[in-house]
Amino acid sequence: MSPLDKEKITKKILFIIEQKKDIEKLLSEKGKEEILRDPWLIKGLKYSLQTAVEAMIDIIYHITAKHFNKAPVDARDALNILYNFKVIDEKELTLYSKMIGFRNKIVHGYEEVSPEKVIEAAENNLDDFDKFVKKIKENFLQ
């Protein structure tokens, strides 16, 4: 096991929090219909959600490589490593896998992510980032 770069993890966590706050600010200032009418706002939401999940993935990769000395094949494999080492439970494994799947759809265009789905994710799933951050802090930044 190599030592974790706690500064790197903290920077990624701060980035996730920043993205979440930016999304919350947009949602509080603009109505759903106004956001849906502005393609640039949708693109901004997509980007903020995507990059917040990418920061999660970076953290997961770092922890699996440095703390558990495992080289994951992909992000879901990295989650499975955390699950196997009892860092996350089955519910969290499913939740974070869905978040990664959403990010993959945005990035790779496996299917069109509708503006409505983007708004729905922004309105209903931001607390999932808080759960992830809390779990990482509890297990690796104490």
PDB file of C-alpha atoms in Angstrom:
ATOM      1  CA  MET A   1       0.000   0.000   0.000  1.00  0.00           C
ATOM      2  CA  SER A   2       1.202   3.441  -0.923  1.00  0.00           C
ATOM      3  CA  PRO A   3       0.124   6.463   1.054  1.00  0.00           C
ATOM      4  CA  LEU A   4      -2.943   8.312  -0.133  1.00  0.00           C
ATOM      5  CA  ASP A   5      -2.479  11.812  -1.464  1.00  0.00           C
ATOM      6  CA  LYS A   6      -4.999  13.416   0.883  1.00  0.00           C
ATOM      7  CA  GLU A   7      -4.438  16.832  -0.661  1.00  0.00           C
ATOM      8  CA  LYS A   8      -5.384  15.457  -4.077  1.00  0.00           C
ATOM      9  CA  ILE A   9      -8.519  13.838  -2.652  1.00  0.00           C
ATOM     10  CA  THR A  10      -9.447  17.050  -0.826  1.00  0.00           C
ATOM     11  CA  LYS A  11      -9.060  19.114  -4.022  1.00  0.00           C
ATOM     12  CA  LYS A  12     -11.331  16.706  -5.882  1.00  0.00           C
ATOM     13  CA  ILE A  13     -13.892  16.874  -3.076  1.00  0.00           C
ATOM     14  CA  LEU A  14     -13.805  20.680  -3.163  1.00  0.00           C
ATOM     15  CA  PHE A  15     -14.364  20.534  -6.920  1.00  0.00           C
ATOM     16  CA  ILE A  16     -17.420  18.277  -6.443  1.00  0.00           C
ATOM     17  CA  ILE A  17     -18.806  20.667  -3.831  1.00  0.00           C
ATOM     18  CA  GLU A  18     -18.198  23.642  -6.139  1.00  0.00           C
ATOM     19  CA  GLN A  19     -20.053  21.973  -9.014  1.00  0.00           C
ATOM     20  CA  LYS A  20     -22.943  21.098  -6.713  1.00  0.00           C
ATOM     21  CA  LYS A  21     -23.172  24.680  -5.420  1.00  0.00           C
ATOM     22  CA  ASP A  22     -23.125  26.066  -8.969  1.00  0.00           C
ATOM     23  CA  ILE A  23     -25.980  23.743  -9.944  1.00  0.00           C
ATOM     24  CA  GLU A  24     -27.969  24.682  -6.848  1.00  0.00           C
ATOM     25  CA  LYS A  25     -27.437  28.384  -7.581  1.00  0.00           C
ATOM     26  CA  LEU A  26     -28.673  27.981 -11.154  1.00  0.00           C
ATOM     27  CA  LEU A  27     -31.736  26.026 -10.025  1.00  0.00           C
ATOM     28  CA  SER A  28     -32.558  28.655  -7.411  1.00  0.00           C
ATOM     29  CA  GLU A  29     -32.218  31.552  -9.868  1.00  0.00           C
ATOM     30  CA  LYS A  30     -33.913  30.099 -12.947  1.00  0.00           C
ATOM     31  CA  GLY A  31     -37.120  28.187 -13.365  1.00  0.00           C
ATOM     32  CA  LYS A  32     -37.198  24.760 -14.962  1.00  0.00           C
ATOM     33  CA  GLU A  33     -38.891  26.066 -18.125  1.00  0.00           C
ATOM     34  CA  GLU A  34     -36.353  28.876 -18.478  1.00  0.00           C
ATOM     35  CA  ILE A  35     -33.491  26.400 -18.182  1.00  0.00           C
ATOM     36  CA  LEU A  36     -35.112  24.044 -20.693  1.00  0.00           C
ATOM     37  CA  ARG A  37     -35.443  26.899 -23.221  1.00  0.00           C
ATOM     38  CA  ASP A  38     -31.738  27.764 -22.998  1.00  0.00           C
ATOM     39  CA  PRO A  39     -29.484  25.101 -24.567  1.00  0.00           C
ATOM     40  CA  TRP A  40     -26.411  26.713 -22.977  1.00  0.00           C
ATOM     41  CA  LEU A  41     -27.839  26.289 -19.492  1.00  0.00           C
ATOM     42  CA  ILE A  42     -28.525  22.611 -20.225  1.00  0.00           C
ATOM     43  CA  LYS A  43     -24.985  22.217 -21.559  1.00  0.00           C
ATOM     44  CA  GLY A  44     -23.661  23.866 -18.401  1.00  0.00           C
ATOM     45  CA  LEU A  45     -25.691  21.537 -16.189  1.00  0.00           C
ATOM     46  CA  LYS A  46     -24.479  18.521 -18.155  1.00  0.00           C
ATOM     47  CA  TYR A  47     -20.882  19.670 -17.828  1.00  0.00           C
ATOM     48  CA  SER A  48     -21.148  20.309 -14.092  1.00  0.00           C
ATOM     49  CA  LEU A  49     -22.789  16.934 -13.455  1.00  0.00           C
ATOM     50  CA  GLN A  50     -20.306  15.156 -15.726  1.00  0.00           C
ATOM     51  CA  THR A  51     -17.202  16.697 -14.191  1.00  0.00           C
ATOM     52  CA  ALA A  52     -18.446  16.174 -10.632  1.00  0.00           C
ATOM     53  CA  VAL A  53     -18.833  12.456 -11.389  1.00  0.00           C
ATOM     54  CA  GLU A  54     -15.411  12.448 -13.061  1.00  0.00           C
ATOM     55  CA  ALA A  55     -13.921  13.872  -9.862  1.00  0.00           C
ATOM     56  CA  MET A  56     -15.620  11.030  -7.960  1.00  0.00           C
ATOM     57  CA  ILE A  57     -14.062   8.544 -10.372  1.00  0.00           C
ATOM     58  CA  ASP A  58     -10.629  10.136  -9.910  1.00  0.00           C
ATOM     59  CA  ILE A  59     -10.987   9.759  -6.135  1.00  0.00           C
ATOM     60  CA  ILE A  60     -12.104   6.137  -6.442  1.00  0.00           C
ATOM     61  CA  TYR A  61      -9.203   5.285  -8.762  1.00  0.00           C
ATOM     62  CA  HIS A  62      -6.709   6.956  -6.448  1.00  0.00           C
ATOM     63  CA  ILE A  63      -7.996   5.106  -3.393  1.00  0.00           C
ATOM     64  CA  THR A  64      -8.098   1.708  -5.090  1.00  0.00           C
ATOM     65  CA  ALA A  65      -4.597   2.152  -6.491  1.00  0.00           C
ATOM     66  CA  LYS A  66      -2.868   3.671  -3.482  1.00  0.00           C
ATOM     67  CA  HIS A  67      -4.769   2.365  -0.472  1.00  0.00           C
ATOM     68  CA  PHE A  68      -5.782  -1.083  -1.718  1.00  0.00           C
ATOM     69  CA  ASN A  69      -2.999  -1.606  -4.273  1.00  0.00           C
ATOM     70  CA  LYS A  70      -5.532  -2.628  -6.924  1.00  0.00           C
ATOM     71  CA  ALA A  71      -5.615  -1.442 -10.523  1.00  0.00           C
ATOM     72  CA  PRO A  72      -9.246  -1.280 -11.596  1.00  0.00           C
ATOM     73  CA  VAL A  73     -10.228  -2.011 -15.184  1.00  0.00           C
ATOM     74  CA  ASP A  74     -12.784   0.793 -15.194  1.00  0.00           C
ATOM     75  CA  ALA A  75     -14.788   2.982 -12.823  1.00  0.00           C
ATOM     76  CA  ARG A  76     -17.336   0.302 -11.981  1.00  0.00           C
ATOM     77  CA  ASP A  77     -14.535  -2.141 -11.221  1.00  0.00           C
ATOM     78  CA  ALA A  78     -13.064   0.479  -8.892  1.00  0.00           C
ATOM     79  CA  LEU A  79     -16.433   0.708  -7.132  1.00  0.00           C
ATOM     80  CA  ASN A  80     -16.469  -3.072  -6.789  1.00  0.00           C
ATOM     81  CA  ILE A  81     -13.061  -2.909  -5.130  1.00  0.00           C
ATOM     82  CA  LEU A  82     -14.438  -0.408  -2.601  1.00  0.00           C
ATOM     83  CA  TYR A  83     -17.423  -2.699  -2.083  1.00  0.00           C
ATOM     84  CA  ASN A  84     -15.241  -5.785  -1.637  1.00  0.00           C
ATOM     85  CA  PHE A  85     -13.171  -3.956   0.981  1.00  0.00           C
ATOM     86  CA  LYS A  86     -16.411  -2.900   2.735  1.00  0.00           C
ATOM     87  CA  VAL A  87     -15.891   0.823   2.163  1.00  0.00           C
ATOM     88  CA  ILE A  88     -19.290   1.087   0.488  1.00  0.00           C
ATOM     89  CA  ASP A  89     -22.356  -1.101   0.846  1.00  0.00           C
ATOM     90  CA  GLU A  90     -24.486  -2.658  -1.880  1.00  0.00           C
ATOM     91  CA  LYS A  91     -26.907   0.284  -1.974  1.00  0.00           C
ATOM     92  CA  GLU A  92     -24.028   2.727  -2.444  1.00  0.00           C
ATOM     93  CA  LEU A  93     -22.457   0.494  -5.087  1.00  0.00           C
ATOM     94  CA  THR A  94     -25.706   0.631  -7.068  1.00  0.00           C
ATOM     95  CA  LEU A  95     -26.123   4.381  -6.553  1.00  0.00           C
ATOM     96  CA  TYR A  96     -22.592   5.315  -7.601  1.00  0.00           C
ATOM     97  CA  SER A  97     -22.758   2.896 -10.559  1.00  0.00           C
ATOM     98  CA  LYS A  98     -25.865   4.730 -11.768  1.00  0.00           C
ATOM     99  CA  MET A  99     -24.065   8.055 -11.424  1.00  0.00           C
ATOM    100  CA  ILE A 100     -21.181   6.728 -13.506  1.00  0.00           C
ATOM    101  CA  GLY A 101     -23.659   5.388 -16.047  1.00  0.00           C
ATOM    102  CA  PHE A 102     -25.296   8.814 -16.329  1.00  0.00           C
ATOM    103  CA  ARG A 103     -21.887  10.402 -16.856  1.00  0.00           C
ATOM    104  CA  ASN A 104     -21.054   7.809 -19.524  1.00  0.00           C
ATOM    105  CA  LYS A 105     -24.276   8.570 -21.387  1.00  0.00           C
ATOM    106  CA  ILE A 106     -23.429  12.281 -21.394  1.00  0.00           C
ATOM    107  CA  VAL A 107     -19.826  11.786 -22.494  1.00  0.00           C
ATOM    108  CA  HIS A 108     -20.120   8.927 -24.964  1.00  0.00           C
ATOM    109  CA  GLY A 109     -23.619   9.559 -26.252  1.00  0.00           C
ATOM    110  CA  TYR A 110     -24.674   5.947 -25.768  1.00  0.00           C
ATOM    111  CA  GLU A 111     -28.145   7.389 -25.843  1.00  0.00           C
ATOM    112  CA  GLU A 112     -29.365  10.915 -26.009  1.00  0.00           C
ATOM    113  CA  VAL A 113     -29.667  12.415 -22.558  1.00  0.00           C
ATOM    114  CA  SER A 114     -32.721  14.634 -22.797  1.00  0.00           C
ATOM    115  CA  PRO A 115     -32.714  18.085 -21.246  1.00  0.00           C
ATOM    116  CA  GLU A 116     -35.524  16.866 -18.982  1.00  0.00           C
ATOM    117  CA  LYS A 117     -33.319  14.030 -17.675  1.00  0.00           C
ATOM    118  CA  VAL A 118     -30.515  16.501 -17.000  1.00  0.00           C
ATOM    119  CA  ILE A 119     -32.838  18.784 -15.033  1.00  0.00           C
ATOM    120  CA  GLU A 120     -34.280  15.790 -13.194  1.00  0.00           C
ATOM    121  CA  ALA A 121     -30.803  14.651 -12.154  1.00  0.00           C
ATOM    122  CA  ALA A 122     -29.883  18.176 -11.057  1.00  0.00           C
ATOM    123  CA  GLU A 123     -33.093  18.624  -9.070  1.00  0.00           C
ATOM    124  CA  ASN A 124     -33.250  15.185  -7.443  1.00  0.00           C
ATOM    125  CA  ASN A 125     -29.791  13.674  -7.159  1.00  0.00           C
ATOM    126  CA  LEU A 126     -27.345  16.295  -5.902  1.00  0.00           C
ATOM    127  CA  ASP A 127     -27.468  14.845  -2.387  1.00  0.00           C
ATOM    128  CA  ASP A 128     -25.808  11.723  -3.808  1.00  0.00           C
ATOM    129  CA  PHE A 129     -22.613  13.747  -4.134  1.00  0.00           C
ATOM    130  CA  ASP A 130     -22.865  14.658  -0.440  1.00  0.00           C
ATOM    131  CA  LYS A 131     -23.197  10.969   0.471  1.00  0.00           C
ATOM    132  CA  PHE A 132     -20.102  10.140  -1.549  1.00  0.00           C
ATOM    133  CA  VAL A 133     -18.053  12.988  -0.061  1.00  0.00           C
ATOM    134  CA  LYS A 134     -19.104  12.045   3.477  1.00  0.00           C
ATOM    135  CA  LYS A 135     -18.139   8.395   2.899  1.00  0.00           C
ATOM    136  CA  ILE A 136     -14.707   9.326   1.540  1.00  0.00           C
ATOM    137  CA  LYS A 137     -14.027  11.781   4.362  1.00  0.00           C
ATOM    138  CA  GLU A 138     -15.065   9.251   7.018  1.00  0.00           C
ATOM    139  CA  ASN A 139     -12.938   6.463   5.593  1.00  0.00           C
ATOM    140  CA  PHE A 140      -9.870   8.187   4.206  1.00  0.00           C
ATOM    141  CA  LEU A 141      -9.465  11.765   5.440  1.00  0.00           C
ATOM    142  CA  GLN A 142      -9.743  11.355   9.206  1.00  0.00           C
TER     143      GLN A 142
END
